[in-house]
mmCIF file of C-alpha atoms in Angstrom:
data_model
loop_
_atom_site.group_PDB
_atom_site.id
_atom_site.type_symbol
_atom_site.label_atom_id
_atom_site.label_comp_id
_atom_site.label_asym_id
_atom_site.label_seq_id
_atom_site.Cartn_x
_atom_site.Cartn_y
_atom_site.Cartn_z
ATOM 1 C CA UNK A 1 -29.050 20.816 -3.705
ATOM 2 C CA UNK A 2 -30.502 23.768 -2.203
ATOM 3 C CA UNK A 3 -30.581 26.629 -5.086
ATOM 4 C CA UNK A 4 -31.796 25.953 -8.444
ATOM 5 C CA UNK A 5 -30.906 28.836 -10.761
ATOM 6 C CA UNK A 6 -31.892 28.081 -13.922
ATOM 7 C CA UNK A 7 -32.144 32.059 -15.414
ATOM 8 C CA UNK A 8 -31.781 32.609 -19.311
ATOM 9 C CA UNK A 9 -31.915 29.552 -20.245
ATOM 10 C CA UNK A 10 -35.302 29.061 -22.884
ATOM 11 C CA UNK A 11 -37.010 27.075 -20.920
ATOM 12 C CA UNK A 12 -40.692 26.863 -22.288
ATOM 13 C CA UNK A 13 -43.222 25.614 -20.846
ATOM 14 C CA UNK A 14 -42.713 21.646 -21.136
ATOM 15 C CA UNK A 15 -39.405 22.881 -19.206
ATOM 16 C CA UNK A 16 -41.742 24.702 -16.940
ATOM 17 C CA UNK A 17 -43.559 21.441 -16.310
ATOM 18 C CA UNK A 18 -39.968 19.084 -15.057
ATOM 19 C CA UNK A 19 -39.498 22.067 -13.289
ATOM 20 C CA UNK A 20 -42.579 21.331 -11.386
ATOM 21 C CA UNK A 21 -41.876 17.836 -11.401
ATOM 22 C CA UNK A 22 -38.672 18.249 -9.408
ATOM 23 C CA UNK A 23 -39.814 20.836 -6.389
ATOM 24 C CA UNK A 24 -42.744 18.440 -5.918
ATOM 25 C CA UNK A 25 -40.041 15.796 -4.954
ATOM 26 C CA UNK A 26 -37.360 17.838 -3.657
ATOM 27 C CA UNK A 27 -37.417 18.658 -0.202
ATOM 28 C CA UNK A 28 -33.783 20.615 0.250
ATOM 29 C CA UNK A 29 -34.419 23.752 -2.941
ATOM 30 C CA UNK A 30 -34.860 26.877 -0.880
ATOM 31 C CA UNK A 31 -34.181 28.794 -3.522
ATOM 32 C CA UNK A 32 -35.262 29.168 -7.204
ATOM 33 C CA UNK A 33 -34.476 31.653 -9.704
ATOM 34 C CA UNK A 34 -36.389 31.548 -13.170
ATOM 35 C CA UNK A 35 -35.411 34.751 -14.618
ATOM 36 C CA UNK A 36 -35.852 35.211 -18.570
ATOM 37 C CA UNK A 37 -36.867 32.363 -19.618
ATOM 38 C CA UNK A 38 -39.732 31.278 -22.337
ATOM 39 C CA UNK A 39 -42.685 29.591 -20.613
ATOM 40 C CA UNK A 40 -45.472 31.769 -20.108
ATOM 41 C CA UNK A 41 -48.837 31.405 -17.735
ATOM 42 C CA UNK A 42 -49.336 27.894 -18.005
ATOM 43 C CA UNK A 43 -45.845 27.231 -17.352
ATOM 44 C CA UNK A 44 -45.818 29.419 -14.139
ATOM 45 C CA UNK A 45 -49.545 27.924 -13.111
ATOM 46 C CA UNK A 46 -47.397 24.613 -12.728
ATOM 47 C CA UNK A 47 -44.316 25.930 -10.658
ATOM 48 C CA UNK A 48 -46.686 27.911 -8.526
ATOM 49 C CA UNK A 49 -49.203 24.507 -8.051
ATOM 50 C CA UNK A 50 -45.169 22.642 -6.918
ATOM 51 C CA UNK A 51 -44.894 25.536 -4.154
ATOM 52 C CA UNK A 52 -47.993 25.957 -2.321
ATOM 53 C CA UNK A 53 -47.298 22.739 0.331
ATOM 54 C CA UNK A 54 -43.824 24.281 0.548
ATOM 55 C CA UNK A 55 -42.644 26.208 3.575
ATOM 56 C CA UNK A 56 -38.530 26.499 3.328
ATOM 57 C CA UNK A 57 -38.166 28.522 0.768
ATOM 58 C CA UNK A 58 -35.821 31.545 1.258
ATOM 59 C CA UNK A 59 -35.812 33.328 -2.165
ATOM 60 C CA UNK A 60 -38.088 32.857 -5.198
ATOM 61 C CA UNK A 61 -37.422 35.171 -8.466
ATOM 62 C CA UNK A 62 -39.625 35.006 -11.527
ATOM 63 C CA UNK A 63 -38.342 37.634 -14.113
ATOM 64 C CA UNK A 64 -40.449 36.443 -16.928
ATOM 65 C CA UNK A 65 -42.989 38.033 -19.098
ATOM 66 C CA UNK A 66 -45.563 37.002 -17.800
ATOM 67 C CA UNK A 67 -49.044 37.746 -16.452
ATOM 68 C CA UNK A 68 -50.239 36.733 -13.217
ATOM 69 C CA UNK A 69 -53.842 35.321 -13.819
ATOM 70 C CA UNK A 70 -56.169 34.592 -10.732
ATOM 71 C CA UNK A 71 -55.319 30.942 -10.962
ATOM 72 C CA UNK A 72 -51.338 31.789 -10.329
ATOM 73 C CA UNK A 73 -52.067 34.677 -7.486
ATOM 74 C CA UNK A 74 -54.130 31.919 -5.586
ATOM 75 C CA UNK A 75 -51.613 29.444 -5.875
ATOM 76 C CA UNK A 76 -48.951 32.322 -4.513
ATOM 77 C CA UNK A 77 -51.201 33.396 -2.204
ATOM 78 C CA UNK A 78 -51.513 30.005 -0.506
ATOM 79 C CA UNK A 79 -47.780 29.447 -0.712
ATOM 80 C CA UNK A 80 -46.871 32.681 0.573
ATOM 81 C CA UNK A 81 -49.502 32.524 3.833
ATOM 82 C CA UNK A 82 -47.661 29.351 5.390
ATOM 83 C CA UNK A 83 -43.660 30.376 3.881
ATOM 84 C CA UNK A 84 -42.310 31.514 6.897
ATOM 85 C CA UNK A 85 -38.840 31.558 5.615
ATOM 86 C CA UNK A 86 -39.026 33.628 2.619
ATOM 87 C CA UNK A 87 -36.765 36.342 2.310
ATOM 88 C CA UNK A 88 -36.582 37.477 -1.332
ATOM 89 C CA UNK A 89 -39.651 37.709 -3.640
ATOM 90 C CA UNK A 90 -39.271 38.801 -7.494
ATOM 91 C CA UNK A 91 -41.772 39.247 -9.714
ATOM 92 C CA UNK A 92 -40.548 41.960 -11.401
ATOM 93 C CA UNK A 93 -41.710 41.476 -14.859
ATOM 94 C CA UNK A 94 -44.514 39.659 -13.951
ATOM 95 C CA UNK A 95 -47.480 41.727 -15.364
ATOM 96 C CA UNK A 96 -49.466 41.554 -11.809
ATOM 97 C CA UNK A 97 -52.860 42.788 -12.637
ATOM 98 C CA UNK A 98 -55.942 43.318 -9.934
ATOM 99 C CA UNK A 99 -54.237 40.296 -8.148
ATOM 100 C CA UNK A 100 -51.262 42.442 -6.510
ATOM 101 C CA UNK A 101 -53.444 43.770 -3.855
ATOM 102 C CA UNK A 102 -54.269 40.597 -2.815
ATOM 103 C CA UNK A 103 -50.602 39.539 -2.829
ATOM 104 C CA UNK A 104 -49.554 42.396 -0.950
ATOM 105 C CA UNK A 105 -52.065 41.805 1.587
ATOM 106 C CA UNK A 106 -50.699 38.551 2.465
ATOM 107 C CA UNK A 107 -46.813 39.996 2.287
ATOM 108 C CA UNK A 108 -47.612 43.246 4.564
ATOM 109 C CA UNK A 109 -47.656 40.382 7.777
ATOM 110 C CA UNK A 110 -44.481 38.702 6.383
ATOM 111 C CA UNK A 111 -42.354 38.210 9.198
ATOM 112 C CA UNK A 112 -38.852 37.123 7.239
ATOM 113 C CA UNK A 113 -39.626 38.853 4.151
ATOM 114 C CA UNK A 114 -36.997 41.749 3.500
ATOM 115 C CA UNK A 115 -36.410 42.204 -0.132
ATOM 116 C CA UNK A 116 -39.601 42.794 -2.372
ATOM 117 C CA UNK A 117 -40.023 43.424 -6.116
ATOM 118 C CA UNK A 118 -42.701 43.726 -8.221
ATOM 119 C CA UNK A 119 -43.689 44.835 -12.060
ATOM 120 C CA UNK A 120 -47.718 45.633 -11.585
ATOM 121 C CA UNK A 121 -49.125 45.852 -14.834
ATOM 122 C CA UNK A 122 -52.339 47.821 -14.297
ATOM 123 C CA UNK A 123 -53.190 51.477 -15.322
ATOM 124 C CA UNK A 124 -54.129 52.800 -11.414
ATOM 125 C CA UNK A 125 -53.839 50.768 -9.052
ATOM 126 C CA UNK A 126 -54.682 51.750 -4.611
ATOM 127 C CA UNK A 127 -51.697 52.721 -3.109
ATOM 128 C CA UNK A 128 -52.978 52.051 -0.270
ATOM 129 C CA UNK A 129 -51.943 48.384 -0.702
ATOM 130 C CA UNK A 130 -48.198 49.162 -1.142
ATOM 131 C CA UNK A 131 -48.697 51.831 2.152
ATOM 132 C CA UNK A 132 -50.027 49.300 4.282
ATOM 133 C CA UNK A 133 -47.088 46.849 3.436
ATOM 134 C CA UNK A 134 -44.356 49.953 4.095
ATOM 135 C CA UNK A 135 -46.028 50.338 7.153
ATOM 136 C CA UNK A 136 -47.086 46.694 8.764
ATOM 137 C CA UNK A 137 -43.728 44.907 7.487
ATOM 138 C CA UNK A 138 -41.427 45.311 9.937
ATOM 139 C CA UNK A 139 -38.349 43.882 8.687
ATOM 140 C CA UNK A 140 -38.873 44.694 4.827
ATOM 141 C CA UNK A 141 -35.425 46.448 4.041
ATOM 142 C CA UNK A 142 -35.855 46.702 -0.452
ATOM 143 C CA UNK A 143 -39.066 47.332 -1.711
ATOM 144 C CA UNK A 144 -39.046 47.709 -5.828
ATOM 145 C CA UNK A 145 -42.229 48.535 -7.382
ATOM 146 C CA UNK A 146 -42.704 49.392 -11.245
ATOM 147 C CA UNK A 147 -45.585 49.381 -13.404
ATOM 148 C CA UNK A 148 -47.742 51.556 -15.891
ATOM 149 C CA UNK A 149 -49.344 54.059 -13.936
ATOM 150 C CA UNK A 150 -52.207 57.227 -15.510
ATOM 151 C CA UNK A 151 -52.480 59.598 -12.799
ATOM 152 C CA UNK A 152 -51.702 63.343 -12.184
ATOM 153 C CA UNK A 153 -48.435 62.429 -10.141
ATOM 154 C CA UNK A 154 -46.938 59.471 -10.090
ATOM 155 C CA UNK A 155 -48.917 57.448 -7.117
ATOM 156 C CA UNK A 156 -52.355 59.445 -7.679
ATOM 157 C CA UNK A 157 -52.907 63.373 -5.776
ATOM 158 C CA UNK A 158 -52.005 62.223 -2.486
ATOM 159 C CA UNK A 159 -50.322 59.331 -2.716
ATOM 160 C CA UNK A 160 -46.689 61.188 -2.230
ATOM 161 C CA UNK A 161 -47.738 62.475 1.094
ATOM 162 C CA UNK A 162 -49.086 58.845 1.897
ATOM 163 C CA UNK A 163 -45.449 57.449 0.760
ATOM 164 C CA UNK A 164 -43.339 60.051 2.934
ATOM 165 C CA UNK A 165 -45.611 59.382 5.906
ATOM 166 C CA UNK A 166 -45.384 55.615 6.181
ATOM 167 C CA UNK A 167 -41.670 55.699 4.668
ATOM 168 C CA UNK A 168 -41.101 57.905 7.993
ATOM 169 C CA UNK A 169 -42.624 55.672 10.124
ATOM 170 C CA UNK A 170 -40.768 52.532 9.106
ATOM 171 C CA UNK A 171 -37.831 52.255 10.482
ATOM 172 C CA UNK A 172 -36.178 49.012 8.377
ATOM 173 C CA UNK A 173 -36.966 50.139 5.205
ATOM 174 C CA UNK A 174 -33.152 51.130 3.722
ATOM 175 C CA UNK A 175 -34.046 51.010 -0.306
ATOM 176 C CA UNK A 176 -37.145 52.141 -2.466
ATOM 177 C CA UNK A 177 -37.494 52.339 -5.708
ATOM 178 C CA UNK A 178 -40.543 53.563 -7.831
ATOM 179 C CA UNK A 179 -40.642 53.262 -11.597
ATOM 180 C CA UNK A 180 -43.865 54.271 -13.865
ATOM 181 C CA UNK A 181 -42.194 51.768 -16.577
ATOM 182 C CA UNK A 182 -44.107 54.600 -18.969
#
């Protein structure tokens, strides 16, 4: 078996925890999609602890509900530093707080990584971060960003000149999209 797609399917947190069980012992899953289920933080804390010695993974999706506390980012952090295979990342409904900068630090030198989404659940956040990944990915080809955003324009006052100019200077990037979620 090499994709597990268990999406809609109520699985709480005890499911959360088998789920857990069975990437710890299976070697061949290189991809996983956990998209609307029930299990919340400490559910996801135990998926993400299952990944971090893992390095085959092509496509992960989380589409949950759920926020990413420190303890999750750090275990995605560590699994996403030594994942040279991973093409697809979803957290998209993942409320990613003051971690995503973090995360996106790691991504921007992603060499496989082309599809990216991400729900970032924080009123202002440095685009800066999402910038430098535009810029310093060089084979990111979807980028999907939404979250709750309190500025004068949509990315802060400068932050749509900052877009255009490292949009124009990548050359794989073939989708964005940019949603306040307000």
């Amino acid at each position: 078996m090499t994709c597990l797609s268990l999406s809609s399917n109520m699985i709480d947190n005890d499911g959360a925890y088998e789920i857990s069980s069975l990437l710890k012992k299976n070697t061949t899953i290189s991809e996983i999609y956990l998209e609307a289920n029930r299990f919340r933080e400490e559910g996801l804390l135990q998926i993400t602890e299952s990944l971090k010695d893992k390095k085959n993974f092509s496509a992960i999706s989380f589409k949950n509900e759920i926020i990413i506390t420190s303890y999750i980012a750090h275990n995605l952090i560590s699994f996403l530093g030594q994942s040279t295979n991973l093409k697809k990342l979803s957290l998209s409904f993942s409320y990613i707080n003051q971690e995503y900068e973090k995360i996106m630090n790691v991504l921007k030198d992603h060499k496989n990584l082309k599809s990216l989404e991400l729900y970032i659940y924080e009123k202002s956040y440095n685009i800066s971060a999402i910038t430098s990944l535009i810029e310093n990915n060089t084979v990111l080809t979807s980028l999907s960003i939404q979250g709750q955003l309190v500025t004068s324009t949509p990315f802060g006052f400068n932050a749509p000149i900052e877009l255009e100019e490292c949009i124009l200077r990548n050359t794989t990037l073939t989708s964005l999209n940019m949603q306040t979620g307000e």
